[in-house]
Amino acid sequence: EPEVTQTPSHQVTQMGQEVILRCVPISNHLYFYWYRQILGQKVEFLVSFYNNEISEKSEIFDDQFSVERPDGSNFTLKIRSTKLEDSAMYFCASSGLAAISYEQYFGPGTRLTVT
Amino acid sequence: SQELEQSPQSLIVQEGKNLTINCTSSKTLYGLYWYKQKYGEGLIFLMMLQKGGEEKSHEKITAKLDEKKQQSSLHITASQPSHAGIYLCGAANNAGNMLTFGGGTRLMVKP
Protein backbone atom coordinates (compact mmCIF):
# COMPACT_ATOMS: atom_id res chain seq x y z
CA GLU A 1 0.00 0.00 0.00
CA PRO A 2 1.41 3.44 -0.93
CA GLU A 3 2.59 5.53 1.98
CA VAL A 4 4.23 8.84 2.79
CA THR A 5 7.81 8.44 3.99
CA GLN A 6 9.95 10.92 5.91
CA THR A 7 13.64 11.17 6.70
CA PRO A 8 15.31 11.39 9.09
CA SER A 9 13.11 9.97 11.83
CA HIS A 10 14.99 12.04 14.40
CA GLN A 11 17.16 15.12 13.93
CA VAL A 12 19.13 16.86 16.62
CA THR A 13 20.56 20.27 15.80
CA GLN A 14 22.02 23.25 17.54
CA MET A 15 20.20 26.56 17.75
CA GLY A 16 20.94 28.73 14.74
CA GLN A 17 21.71 25.82 12.42
CA GLU A 18 19.82 25.08 9.23
CA VAL A 19 17.88 21.84 8.91
CA ILE A 20 16.18 20.18 5.97
CA LEU A 21 13.43 17.69 6.57
CA ARG A 22 12.63 15.37 3.71
CA CYS A 23 9.44 13.70 2.58
CA VAL A 24 8.45 11.41 -0.25
CA PRO A 25 4.70 11.83 -0.81
CA ILE A 26 2.48 9.16 -2.33
CA SER A 27 3.47 8.97 -5.99
CA ASN A 28 0.30 10.09 -7.77
CA HIS A 29 -0.62 12.78 -5.25
CA LEU A 30 -0.64 16.44 -6.19
CA TYR A 31 -1.08 18.32 -2.89
CA PHE A 32 1.65 18.30 -0.26
CA TYR A 33 1.57 19.61 3.29
CA TRP A 34 3.72 20.16 6.33
CA TYR A 35 2.33 20.13 9.86
CA ARG A 36 4.03 20.17 13.21
CA GLN A 37 3.15 18.98 16.69
CA ILE A 38 4.91 20.39 19.70
CA LEU A 39 4.98 17.83 22.50
CA GLY A 40 1.63 17.70 24.26
CA GLN A 41 -0.01 20.19 21.90
CA LYS A 42 -2.29 20.13 18.87
CA VAL A 43 -1.19 19.26 15.37
CA GLU A 44 -0.67 22.61 13.61
CA PHE A 45 -0.75 23.36 9.90
CA LEU A 46 2.35 24.99 8.45
CA VAL A 47 2.06 25.05 4.67
CA SER A 48 0.46 23.43 1.64
CA PHE A 49 2.01 23.15 -1.80
CA TYR A 50 0.38 22.56 -5.15
CA ASN A 51 1.54 22.93 -8.73
CA ASN A 52 5.03 23.98 -7.58
CA GLU A 53 3.91 26.85 -5.43
CA ILE A 54 2.65 27.51 -1.93
CA SER A 55 -1.13 27.18 -1.80
CA GLU A 56 -1.67 28.22 1.81
CA LYS A 57 0.52 28.97 4.81
CA SER A 58 -0.03 29.67 8.47
CA GLU A 59 1.36 32.42 10.68
CA ILE A 60 3.92 29.93 11.95
CA PHE A 61 5.41 29.63 8.45
CA ASP A 62 7.53 32.77 8.53
CA ASP A 63 10.65 33.74 6.59
CA GLN A 64 12.69 31.14 8.44
CA PHE A 65 10.78 28.38 6.70
CA SER A 66 10.78 27.35 3.07
CA VAL A 67 9.51 24.41 1.06
CA GLU A 68 10.71 22.91 -2.14
CA ARG A 69 9.96 20.07 -4.49
CA PRO A 70 13.46 19.59 -5.90
CA ASP A 71 12.55 16.66 -8.12
CA GLY A 72 9.56 14.53 -9.02
CA SER A 73 9.46 12.62 -5.79
CA ASN A 74 10.83 14.63 -2.85
CA PHE A 75 9.23 17.44 -0.87
CA THR A 76 11.39 19.29 1.64
CA LEU A 77 10.95 21.69 4.53
CA LYS A 78 13.90 23.91 5.36
CA ILE A 79 14.32 25.84 8.57
CA ARG A 80 17.07 28.39 8.04
CA SER A 81 18.09 29.26 11.57
CA THR A 82 16.54 26.94 14.12
CA LYS A 83 15.25 28.17 17.47
CA LEU A 84 14.57 26.20 20.62
CA GLU A 85 10.84 26.60 20.02
CA ASP A 86 11.14 24.81 16.67
CA SER A 87 11.56 21.55 18.58
CA ALA A 88 8.58 19.46 17.53
CA MET A 89 7.43 16.50 15.49
CA TYR A 90 7.11 17.53 11.86
CA PHE A 91 4.65 15.66 9.69
CA CYS A 92 4.47 15.62 5.93
CA ALA A 93 1.17 14.76 4.27
CA SER A 94 -0.16 14.39 0.76
CA SER A 95 -3.52 14.13 -0.98
CA GLY A 96 -4.70 13.40 -4.49
CA LEU A 97 -6.29 16.78 -4.85
CA ALA A 98 -7.66 19.33 -2.42
CA ALA A 99 -8.31 17.94 1.05
CA ILE A 100 -11.92 19.04 0.84
CA SER A 101 -12.58 16.09 -1.42
CA TYR A 102 -9.64 13.79 -1.06
CA GLU A 103 -8.10 11.83 1.73
CA GLN A 104 -4.98 13.31 3.26
CA TYR A 105 -2.32 10.81 4.32
CA PHE A 106 0.41 11.54 6.83
CA GLY A 107 3.96 10.31 7.12
CA PRO A 108 5.48 8.91 10.35
CA GLY A 109 7.08 12.25 11.23
CA THR A 110 10.53 13.66 11.94
CA ARG A 111 11.26 14.51 15.52
CA LEU A 112 13.34 17.70 15.54
CA THR A 113 15.23 18.55 18.70
CA VAL A 114 16.94 21.93 18.86
CA THR A 115 19.52 22.29 21.62
CA SER B 1 -10.24 30.96 12.36
CA GLN B 2 -11.84 27.59 12.89
CA GLU B 3 -11.70 25.90 16.29
CA LEU B 4 -12.38 22.22 16.93
CA GLU B 5 -13.29 21.02 20.38
CA GLN B 6 -13.04 17.32 21.18
CA SER B 7 -14.71 15.60 24.07
CA PRO B 8 -13.89 13.85 26.20
CA GLN B 9 -10.18 14.70 26.42
CA SER B 10 -9.47 11.24 27.76
CA LEU B 11 -11.40 8.04 28.17
CA ILE B 12 -10.74 4.74 29.91
CA VAL B 13 -13.07 1.89 29.01
CA GLN B 14 -13.24 -1.80 29.72
CA GLU B 15 -12.57 -4.08 26.78
CA GLY B 16 -15.80 -4.92 25.00
CA LYS B 17 -17.55 -1.66 25.86
CA ASN B 18 -18.84 0.84 23.33
CA LEU B 19 -17.69 4.44 23.34
CA THR B 20 -18.27 7.74 21.54
CA ILE B 21 -15.93 10.65 20.90
CA ASN B 22 -17.28 14.01 19.79
CA CYS B 23 -15.82 16.79 17.69
CA THR B 24 -17.55 20.17 17.60
CA SER B 25 -16.59 22.93 15.19
CA SER B 26 -16.96 26.68 15.61
CA LYS B 27 -17.77 26.92 11.88
CA THR B 28 -19.41 24.85 9.15
CA LEU B 29 -17.43 21.75 8.32
CA TYR B 30 -16.46 21.32 4.66
CA GLY B 31 -14.57 18.10 5.15
CA LEU B 32 -14.06 16.34 8.47
CA TYR B 33 -11.27 13.86 9.00
CA TRP B 34 -10.71 11.33 11.75
CA TYR B 35 -7.21 10.08 12.50
CA LYS B 36 -5.68 7.79 15.07
CA GLN B 37 -2.27 8.54 16.54
CA LYS B 38 -0.14 6.43 18.79
CA TYR B 39 2.13 8.34 21.12
CA GLY B 40 5.11 9.77 19.24
CA GLU B 41 3.99 8.35 15.91
CA GLY B 42 2.27 9.51 12.76
CA LEU B 43 -1.42 10.02 12.07
CA ILE B 44 -3.29 7.07 10.64
CA PHE B 45 -6.20 8.02 8.40
CA LEU B 46 -9.52 6.52 9.51
CA MET B 47 -12.33 8.26 7.67
CA MET B 48 -13.37 11.45 5.90
CA LEU B 49 -16.90 12.88 5.93
CA GLN B 50 -18.23 15.66 3.76
CA LYS B 51 -21.97 15.63 3.50
CA GLY B 52 -24.40 16.51 6.28
CA GLY B 53 -25.87 13.31 7.68
CA GLU B 54 -23.11 11.19 6.20
CA GLU B 55 -22.05 8.08 8.07
CA LYS B 56 -19.08 5.83 7.35
CA SER B 57 -17.84 2.66 8.97
CA HIS B 58 -14.55 0.83 9.03
CA GLU B 59 -14.42 -2.41 10.96
CA LYS B 60 -15.85 -1.53 14.39
CA ILE B 61 -15.50 2.23 14.02
CA THR B 62 -18.35 4.42 12.77
CA ALA B 63 -18.18 8.15 12.16
CA LYS B 64 -21.07 10.52 11.51
CA LEU B 65 -21.35 14.12 10.43
CA ASP B 66 -24.47 15.84 11.68
CA GLU B 67 -26.98 17.48 9.34
CA LYS B 68 -25.86 20.99 10.20
CA LYS B 69 -22.24 20.01 9.55
CA GLN B 70 -20.84 21.44 12.74
CA GLN B 71 -20.34 18.29 14.74
CA SER B 72 -19.02 14.81 14.17
CA SER B 73 -18.97 11.74 16.36
CA LEU B 74 -16.77 8.65 16.29
CA HIS B 75 -18.26 5.50 17.76
CA ILE B 76 -16.32 2.35 18.58
CA THR B 77 -18.28 -0.83 19.13
CA ALA B 78 -16.95 -3.60 21.37
CA SER B 79 -13.64 -1.86 22.06
CA GLN B 80 -10.39 -3.81 22.04
CA PRO B 81 -6.92 -2.97 23.40
CA SER B 82 -5.85 -2.36 19.79
CA HIS B 83 -8.21 0.63 19.70
CA ALA B 84 -6.11 2.44 22.31
CA GLY B 85 -4.46 5.64 21.14
CA ILE B 86 -5.22 9.29 20.50
CA TYR B 87 -8.11 10.09 18.19
CA LEU B 88 -7.90 13.37 16.33
CA CYS B 89 -10.51 15.16 14.29
CA GLY B 90 -9.37 17.55 11.58
CA ALA B 91 -11.38 20.01 9.50
CA ALA B 92 -10.58 21.12 5.99
CA ASN B 93 -11.01 24.79 5.13
CA ASN B 94 -13.30 25.67 2.23
CA ALA B 95 -10.37 25.71 -0.19
CA GLY B 96 -9.34 22.28 0.98
CA ASN B 97 -5.68 23.25 1.31
CA MET B 98 -5.22 22.90 5.05
CA LEU B 99 -6.53 20.98 8.03
CA THR B 100 -7.22 22.37 11.50
CA PHE B 101 -7.08 19.81 14.29
CA GLY B 102 -8.80 19.32 17.57
CA GLY B 103 -6.89 18.65 20.74
CA GLY B 104 -7.41 14.89 20.57
CA THR B 105 -9.08 12.27 22.73
CA ARG B 106 -6.79 9.82 24.51
CA LEU B 107 -8.39 6.38 24.68
CA MET B 108 -7.26 3.57 26.93
CA VAL B 109 -8.91 0.15 26.77
CA LYS B 110 -8.47 -2.05 29.82
CA PRO B 111 -8.30 -5.78 29.09
PDB file of C-alpha atoms in Angstrom:
ATOM      1  CA  GLU A   1       0.000   0.000   0.000  1.00  0.00           C
ATOM      2  CA  PRO A   2       1.412   3.436  -0.932  1.00  0.00           C
ATOM      3  CA  GLU A   3       2.585   5.526   1.982  1.00  0.00           C
ATOM      4  CA  VAL A   4       4.234   8.839   2.787  1.00  0.00           C
ATOM      5  CA  THR A   5       7.813   8.436   3.995  1.00  0.00           C
ATOM      6  CA  GLN A   6       9.953  10.917   5.910  1.00  0.00           C
ATOM      7  CA  THR A   7      13.645  11.169   6.700  1.00  0.00           C
ATOM      8  CA  PRO A   8      15.313  11.391   9.089  1.00  0.00           C
ATOM      9  CA  SER A   9      13.114   9.974  11.825  1.00  0.00           C
ATOM     10  CA  HIS A  10      14.987  12.035  14.400  1.00  0.00           C
ATOM     11  CA  GLN A  11      17.160  15.115  13.932  1.00  0.00           C
ATOM     12  CA  VAL A  12      19.127  16.862  16.618  1.00  0.00           C
ATOM     13  CA  THR A  13      20.558  20.271  15.797  1.00  0.00           C
ATOM     14  CA  GLN A  14      22.020  23.250  17.544  1.00  0.00           C
ATOM     15  CA  MET A  15      20.201  26.561  17.747  1.00  0.00           C
ATOM     16  CA  GLY A  16      20.936  28.733  14.737  1.00  0.00           C
ATOM     17  CA  GLN A  17      21.710  25.823  12.423  1.00  0.00           C
ATOM     18  CA  GLU A  18      19.822  25.079   9.228  1.00  0.00           C
ATOM     19  CA  VAL A  19      17.884  21.835   8.909  1.00  0.00           C
ATOM     20  CA  ILE A  20      16.184  20.175   5.967  1.00  0.00           C
ATOM     21  CA  LEU A  21      13.431  17.685   6.569  1.00  0.00           C
ATOM     22  CA  ARG A  22      12.632  15.371   3.706  1.00  0.00           C
ATOM     23  CA  CYS A  23       9.444  13.701   2.575  1.00  0.00           C
ATOM     24  CA  VAL A  24       8.451  11.410  -0.249  1.00  0.00           C
ATOM     25  CA  PRO A  25       4.700  11.831  -0.815  1.00  0.00           C
ATOM     26  CA  ILE A  26       2.483   9.163  -2.332  1.00  0.00           C
ATOM     27  CA  SER A  27       3.474   8.972  -5.988  1.00  0.00           C
ATOM     28  CA  ASN A  28       0.296  10.094  -7.770  1.00  0.00           C
ATOM     29  CA  HIS A  29      -0.616  12.781  -5.246  1.00  0.00           C
ATOM     30  CA  LEU A  30      -0.639  16.441  -6.191  1.00  0.00           C
ATOM     31  CA  TYR A  31      -1.079  18.320  -2.891  1.00  0.00           C
ATOM     32  CA  PHE A  32       1.649  18.303  -0.261  1.00  0.00           C
ATOM     33  CA  TYR A  33       1.570  19.608   3.286  1.00  0.00           C
ATOM     34  CA  TRP A  34       3.724  20.156   6.330  1.00  0.00           C
ATOM     35  CA  TYR A  35       2.332  20.134   9.861  1.00  0.00           C
ATOM     36  CA  ARG A  36       4.029  20.175  13.210  1.00  0.00           C
ATOM     37  CA  GLN A  37       3.147  18.980  16.686  1.00  0.00           C
ATOM     38  CA  ILE A  38       4.913  20.385  19.704  1.00  0.00           C
ATOM     39  CA  LEU A  39       4.980  17.830  22.504  1.00  0.00           C
ATOM     40  CA  GLY A  40       1.633  17.704  24.259  1.00  0.00           C
ATOM     41  CA  GLN A  41      -0.008  20.190  21.895  1.00  0.00           C
ATOM     42  CA  LYS A  42      -2.289  20.132  18.868  1.00  0.00           C
ATOM     43  CA  VAL A  43      -1.188  19.263  15.367  1.00  0.00           C
ATOM     44  CA  GLU A  44      -0.671  22.613  13.607  1.00  0.00           C
ATOM     45  CA  PHE A  45      -0.751  23.364   9.902  1.00  0.00           C
ATOM     46  CA  LEU A  46       2.354  24.990   8.447  1.00  0.00           C
ATOM     47  CA  VAL A  47       2.057  25.051   4.667  1.00  0.00           C
ATOM     48  CA  SER A  48       0.460  23.431   1.644  1.00  0.00           C
ATOM     49  CA  PHE A  49       2.013  23.150  -1.799  1.00  0.00           C
ATOM     50  CA  TYR A  50       0.382  22.557  -5.155  1.00  0.00           C
ATOM     51  CA  ASN A  51       1.541  22.931  -8.728  1.00  0.00           C
ATOM     52  CA  ASN A  52       5.028  23.984  -7.583  1.00  0.00           C
ATOM     53  CA  GLU A  53       3.906  26.850  -5.434  1.00  0.00           C
ATOM     54  CA  ILE A  54       2.646  27.513  -1.927  1.00  0.00           C
ATOM     55  CA  SER A  55      -1.128  27.176  -1.795  1.00  0.00           C
ATOM     56  CA  GLU A  56      -1.666  28.218   1.811  1.00  0.00           C
ATOM     57  CA  LYS A  57       0.524  28.972   4.813  1.00  0.00           C
ATOM     58  CA  SER A  58      -0.034  29.671   8.471  1.00  0.00           C
ATOM     59  CA  GLU A  59       1.361  32.422  10.680  1.00  0.00           C
ATOM     60  CA  ILE A  60       3.923  29.933  11.947  1.00  0.00           C
ATOM     61  CA  PHE A  61       5.413  29.630   8.455  1.00  0.00           C
ATOM     62  CA  ASP A  62       7.529  32.766   8.532  1.00  0.00           C
ATOM     63  CA  ASP A  63      10.654  33.736   6.588  1.00  0.00           C
ATOM     64  CA  GLN A  64      12.692  31.142   8.441  1.00  0.00           C
ATOM     65  CA  PHE A  65      10.778  28.382   6.698  1.00  0.00           C
ATOM     66  CA  SER A  66      10.778  27.352   3.073  1.00  0.00           C
ATOM     67  CA  VAL A  67       9.508  24.412   1.064  1.00  0.00           C
ATOM     68  CA  GLU A  68      10.711  22.905  -2.145  1.00  0.00           C
ATOM     69  CA  ARG A  69       9.964  20.072  -4.495  1.00  0.00           C
ATOM     70  CA  PRO A  70      13.461  19.594  -5.901  1.00  0.00           C
ATOM     71  CA  ASP A  71      12.549  16.663  -8.121  1.00  0.00           C
ATOM     72  CA  GLY A  72       9.555  14.530  -9.024  1.00  0.00           C
ATOM     73  CA  SER A  73       9.455  12.624  -5.786  1.00  0.00           C
ATOM     74  CA  ASN A  74      10.825  14.626  -2.846  1.00  0.00           C
ATOM     75  CA  PHE A  75       9.229  17.439  -0.868  1.00  0.00           C
ATOM     76  CA  THR A  76      11.386  19.292   1.638  1.00  0.00           C
ATOM     77  CA  LEU A  77      10.948  21.689   4.531  1.00  0.00           C
ATOM     78  CA  LYS A  78      13.902  23.912   5.361  1.00  0.00           C
ATOM     79  CA  ILE A  79      14.316  25.838   8.572  1.00  0.00           C
ATOM     80  CA  ARG A  80      17.073  28.389   8.041  1.00  0.00           C
ATOM     81  CA  SER A  81      18.094  29.264  11.574  1.00  0.00           C
ATOM     82  CA  THR A  82      16.542  26.943  14.119  1.00  0.00           C
ATOM     83  CA  LYS A  83      15.252  28.165  17.469  1.00  0.00           C
ATOM     84  CA  LEU A  84      14.572  26.196  20.623  1.00  0.00           C
ATOM     85  CA  GLU A  85      10.836  26.597  20.015  1.00  0.00           C
ATOM     86  CA  ASP A  86      11.137  24.812  16.672  1.00  0.00           C
ATOM     87  CA  SER A  87      11.565  21.554  18.578  1.00  0.00           C
ATOM     88  CA  ALA A  88       8.576  19.459  17.530  1.00  0.00           C
ATOM     89  CA  MET A  89       7.427  16.500  15.491  1.00  0.00           C
ATOM     90  CA  TYR A  90       7.113  17.528  11.857  1.00  0.00           C
ATOM     91  CA  PHE A  91       4.653  15.658   9.689  1.00  0.00           C
ATOM     92  CA  CYS A  92       4.472  15.619   5.931  1.00  0.00           C
ATOM     93  CA  ALA A  93       1.168  14.756   4.273  1.00  0.00           C
ATOM     94  CA  SER A  94      -0.157  14.387   0.755  1.00  0.00           C
ATOM     95  CA  SER A  95      -3.516  14.129  -0.981  1.00  0.00           C
ATOM     96  CA  GLY A  96      -4.704  13.395  -4.494  1.00  0.00           C
ATOM     97  CA  LEU A  97      -6.294  16.777  -4.850  1.00  0.00           C
ATOM     98  CA  ALA A  98      -7.665  19.327  -2.415  1.00  0.00           C
ATOM     99  CA  ALA A  99      -8.311  17.940   1.052  1.00  0.00           C
ATOM    100  CA  ILE A 100     -11.921  19.042   0.839  1.00  0.00           C
ATOM    101  CA  SER A 101     -12.582  16.090  -1.419  1.00  0.00           C
ATOM    102  CA  TYR A 102      -9.640  13.795  -1.058  1.00  0.00           C
ATOM    103  CA  GLU A 103      -8.101  11.828   1.731  1.00  0.00           C
ATOM    104  CA  GLN A 104      -4.977  13.305   3.259  1.00  0.00           C
ATOM    105  CA  TYR A 105      -2.317  10.806   4.316  1.00  0.00           C
ATOM    106  CA  PHE A 106       0.408  11.535   6.825  1.00  0.00           C
ATOM    107  CA  GLY A 107       3.963  10.309   7.124  1.00  0.00           C
ATOM    108  CA  PRO A 108       5.476   8.911  10.345  1.00  0.00           C
ATOM    109  CA  GLY A 109       7.083  12.252  11.227  1.00  0.00           C
ATOM    110  CA  THR A 110      10.526  13.661  11.935  1.00  0.00           C
ATOM    111  CA  ARG A 111      11.258  14.506  15.524  1.00  0.00           C
ATOM    112  CA  LEU A 112      13.336  17.705  15.541  1.00  0.00           C
ATOM    113  CA  THR A 113      15.225  18.552  18.701  1.00  0.00           C
ATOM    114  CA  VAL A 114      16.939  21.930  18.863  1.00  0.00           C
ATOM    115  CA  THR A 115      19.521  22.289  21.621  1.00  0.00           C
TER     116      THR A 115
ATOM    117  CA  SER B   1     -10.237  30.962  12.365  1.00  0.00           C
ATOM    118  CA  GLN B   2     -11.840  27.594  12.892  1.00  0.00           C
ATOM    119  CA  GLU B   3     -11.702  25.899  16.288  1.00  0.00           C
ATOM    120  CA  LEU B   4     -12.375  22.224  16.925  1.00  0.00           C
ATOM    121  CA  GLU B   5     -13.293  21.024  20.380  1.00  0.00           C
ATOM    122  CA  GLN B   6     -13.035  17.319  21.179  1.00  0.00           C
ATOM    123  CA  SER B   7     -14.714  15.596  24.072  1.00  0.00           C
ATOM    124  CA  PRO B   8     -13.888  13.849  26.196  1.00  0.00           C
ATOM    125  CA  GLN B   9     -10.184  14.696  26.418  1.00  0.00           C
ATOM    126  CA  SER B  10      -9.473  11.239  27.764  1.00  0.00           C
ATOM    127  CA  LEU B  11     -11.403   8.036  28.169  1.00  0.00           C
ATOM    128  CA  ILE B  12     -10.742   4.741  29.907  1.00  0.00           C
ATOM    129  CA  VAL B  13     -13.070   1.892  29.011  1.00  0.00           C
ATOM    130  CA  GLN B  14     -13.241  -1.802  29.721  1.00  0.00           C
ATOM    131  CA  GLU B  15     -12.572  -4.075  26.779  1.00  0.00           C
ATOM    132  CA  GLY B  16     -15.804  -4.917  24.997  1.00  0.00           C
ATOM    133  CA  LYS B  17     -17.552  -1.660  25.864  1.00  0.00           C
ATOM    134  CA  ASN B  18     -18.837   0.844  23.329  1.00  0.00           C
ATOM    135  CA  LEU B  19     -17.691   4.437  23.335  1.00  0.00           C
ATOM    136  CA  THR B  20     -18.272   7.735  21.541  1.00  0.00           C
ATOM    137  CA  ILE B  21     -15.930  10.652  20.896  1.00  0.00           C
ATOM    138  CA  ASN B  22     -17.277  14.006  19.794  1.00  0.00           C
ATOM    139  CA  CYS B  23     -15.820  16.788  17.694  1.00  0.00           C
ATOM    140  CA  THR B  24     -17.549  20.175  17.597  1.00  0.00           C
ATOM    141  CA  SER B  25     -16.593  22.926  15.195  1.00  0.00           C
ATOM    142  CA  SER B  26     -16.961  26.682  15.610  1.00  0.00           C
ATOM    143  CA  LYS B  27     -17.768  26.923  11.882  1.00  0.00           C
ATOM    144  CA  THR B  28     -19.408  24.851   9.154  1.00  0.00           C
ATOM    145  CA  LEU B  29     -17.431  21.749   8.324  1.00  0.00           C
ATOM    146  CA  TYR B  30     -16.457  21.324   4.661  1.00  0.00           C
ATOM    147  CA  GLY B  31     -14.569  18.096   5.146  1.00  0.00           C
ATOM    148  CA  LEU B  32     -14.062  16.341   8.473  1.00  0.00           C
ATOM    149  CA  TYR B  33     -11.272  13.858   8.997  1.00  0.00           C
ATOM    150  CA  TRP B  34     -10.713  11.330  11.748  1.00  0.00           C
ATOM    151  CA  TYR B  35      -7.214  10.078  12.496  1.00  0.00           C
ATOM    152  CA  LYS B  36      -5.680   7.794  15.071  1.00  0.00           C
ATOM    153  CA  GLN B  37      -2.271   8.542  16.538  1.00  0.00           C
ATOM    154  CA  LYS B  38      -0.145   6.426  18.795  1.00  0.00           C
ATOM    155  CA  TYR B  39       2.132   8.339  21.123  1.00  0.00           C
ATOM    156  CA  GLY B  40       5.110   9.766  19.240  1.00  0.00           C
ATOM    157  CA  GLU B  41       3.988   8.350  15.913  1.00  0.00           C
ATOM    158  CA  GLY B  42       2.268   9.507  12.758  1.00  0.00           C
ATOM    159  CA  LEU B  43      -1.420  10.018  12.071  1.00  0.00           C
ATOM    160  CA  ILE B  44      -3.288   7.067  10.637  1.00  0.00           C
ATOM    161  CA  PHE B  45      -6.203   8.016   8.403  1.00  0.00           C
ATOM    162  CA  LEU B  46      -9.518   6.515   9.513  1.00  0.00           C
ATOM    163  CA  MET B  47     -12.327   8.261   7.667  1.00  0.00           C
ATOM    164  CA  MET B  48     -13.375  11.447   5.904  1.00  0.00           C
ATOM    165  CA  LEU B  49     -16.898  12.884   5.934  1.00  0.00           C
ATOM    166  CA  GLN B  50     -18.231  15.662   3.760  1.00  0.00           C
ATOM    167  CA  LYS B  51     -21.972  15.626   3.503  1.00  0.00           C
ATOM    168  CA  GLY B  52     -24.398  16.505   6.277  1.00  0.00           C
ATOM    169  CA  GLY B  53     -25.867  13.313   7.683  1.00  0.00           C
ATOM    170  CA  GLU B  54     -23.107  11.192   6.198  1.00  0.00           C
ATOM    171  CA  GLU B  55     -22.048   8.079   8.071  1.00  0.00           C
ATOM    172  CA  LYS B  56     -19.080   5.829   7.355  1.00  0.00           C
ATOM    173  CA  SER B  57     -17.837   2.656   8.973  1.00  0.00           C
ATOM    174  CA  HIS B  58     -14.545   0.826   9.033  1.00  0.00           C
ATOM    175  CA  GLU B  59     -14.420  -2.410  10.963  1.00  0.00           C
ATOM    176  CA  LYS B  60     -15.850  -1.532  14.391  1.00  0.00           C
ATOM    177  CA  ILE B  61     -15.499   2.232  14.021  1.00  0.00           C
ATOM    178  CA  THR B  62     -18.349   4.416  12.768  1.00  0.00           C
ATOM    179  CA  ALA B  63     -18.183   8.150  12.157  1.00  0.00           C
ATOM    180  CA  LYS B  64     -21.073  10.516  11.511  1.00  0.00           C
ATOM    181  CA  LEU B  65     -21.354  14.124  10.429  1.00  0.00           C
ATOM    182  CA  ASP B  66     -24.469  15.844  11.681  1.00  0.00           C
ATOM    183  CA  GLU B  67     -26.982  17.479   9.343  1.00  0.00           C
ATOM    184  CA  LYS B  68     -25.860  20.988  10.200  1.00  0.00           C
ATOM    185  CA  LYS B  69     -22.241  20.010   9.552  1.00  0.00           C
ATOM    186  CA  GLN B  70     -20.842  21.440  12.740  1.00  0.00           C
ATOM    187  CA  GLN B  71     -20.342  18.292  14.736  1.00  0.00           C
ATOM    188  CA  SER B  72     -19.023  14.815  14.167  1.00  0.00           C
ATOM    189  CA  SER B  73     -18.970  11.738  16.358  1.00  0.00           C
ATOM    190  CA  LEU B  74     -16.774   8.653  16.292  1.00  0.00           C
ATOM    191  CA  HIS B  75     -18.260   5.498  17.762  1.00  0.00           C
ATOM    192  CA  ILE B  76     -16.325   2.350  18.577  1.00  0.00           C
ATOM    193  CA  THR B  77     -18.285  -0.833  19.134  1.00  0.00           C
ATOM    194  CA  ALA B  78     -16.954  -3.598  21.368  1.00  0.00           C
ATOM    195  CA  SER B  79     -13.645  -1.862  22.059  1.00  0.00           C
ATOM    196  CA  GLN B  80     -10.388  -3.807  22.044  1.00  0.00           C
ATOM    197  CA  PRO B  81      -6.919  -2.971  23.400  1.00  0.00           C
ATOM    198  CA  SER B  82      -5.852  -2.359  19.789  1.00  0.00           C
ATOM    199  CA  HIS B  83      -8.205   0.634  19.700  1.00  0.00           C
ATOM    200  CA  ALA B  84      -6.113   2.439  22.306  1.00  0.00           C
ATOM    201  CA  GLY B  85      -4.462   5.643  21.138  1.00  0.00           C
ATOM    202  CA  ILE B  86      -5.218   9.292  20.497  1.00  0.00           C
ATOM    203  CA  TYR B  87      -8.110  10.088  18.190  1.00  0.00           C
ATOM    204  CA  LEU B  88      -7.902  13.373  16.326  1.00  0.00           C
ATOM    205  CA  CYS B  89     -10.508  15.157  14.285  1.00  0.00           C
ATOM    206  CA  GLY B  90      -9.366  17.549  11.581  1.00  0.00           C
ATOM    207  CA  ALA B  91     -11.379  20.009   9.504  1.00  0.00           C
ATOM    208  CA  ALA B  92     -10.577  21.117   5.988  1.00  0.00           C
ATOM    209  CA  ASN B  93     -11.007  24.785   5.129  1.00  0.00           C
ATOM    210  CA  ASN B  94     -13.305  25.669   2.232  1.00  0.00           C
ATOM    211  CA  ALA B  95     -10.370  25.715  -0.192  1.00  0.00           C
ATOM    212  CA  GLY B  96      -9.339  22.283   0.984  1.00  0.00           C
ATOM    213  CA  ASN B  97      -5.682  23.253   1.311  1.00  0.00           C
ATOM    214  CA  MET B  98      -5.224  22.903   5.049  1.00  0.00           C
ATOM    215  CA  LEU B  99      -6.528  20.984   8.035  1.00  0.00           C
ATOM    216  CA  THR B 100      -7.222  22.366  11.501  1.00  0.00           C
ATOM    217  CA  PHE B 101      -7.080  19.809  14.292  1.00  0.00           C
ATOM    218  CA  GLY B 102      -8.804  19.322  17.569  1.00  0.00           C
ATOM    219  CA  GLY B 103      -6.889  18.647  20.744  1.00  0.00           C
ATOM    220  CA  GLY B 104      -7.406  14.892  20.570  1.00  0.00           C
ATOM    221  CA  THR B 105      -9.076  12.266  22.734  1.00  0.00           C
ATOM    222  CA  ARG B 106      -6.792   9.822  24.510  1.00  0.00           C
ATOM    223  CA  LEU B 107      -8.394   6.378  24.682  1.00  0.00           C
ATOM    224  CA  MET B 108      -7.259   3.575  26.930  1.00  0.00           C
ATOM    225  CA  VAL B 109      -8.906   0.154  26.774  1.00  0.00           C
ATOM    226  CA  LYS B 110      -8.468  -2.052  29.817  1.00  0.00           C
ATOM    227  CA  PRO B 111      -8.303  -5.780  29.089  1.00  0.00           C
TER     228      PRO B 111
END
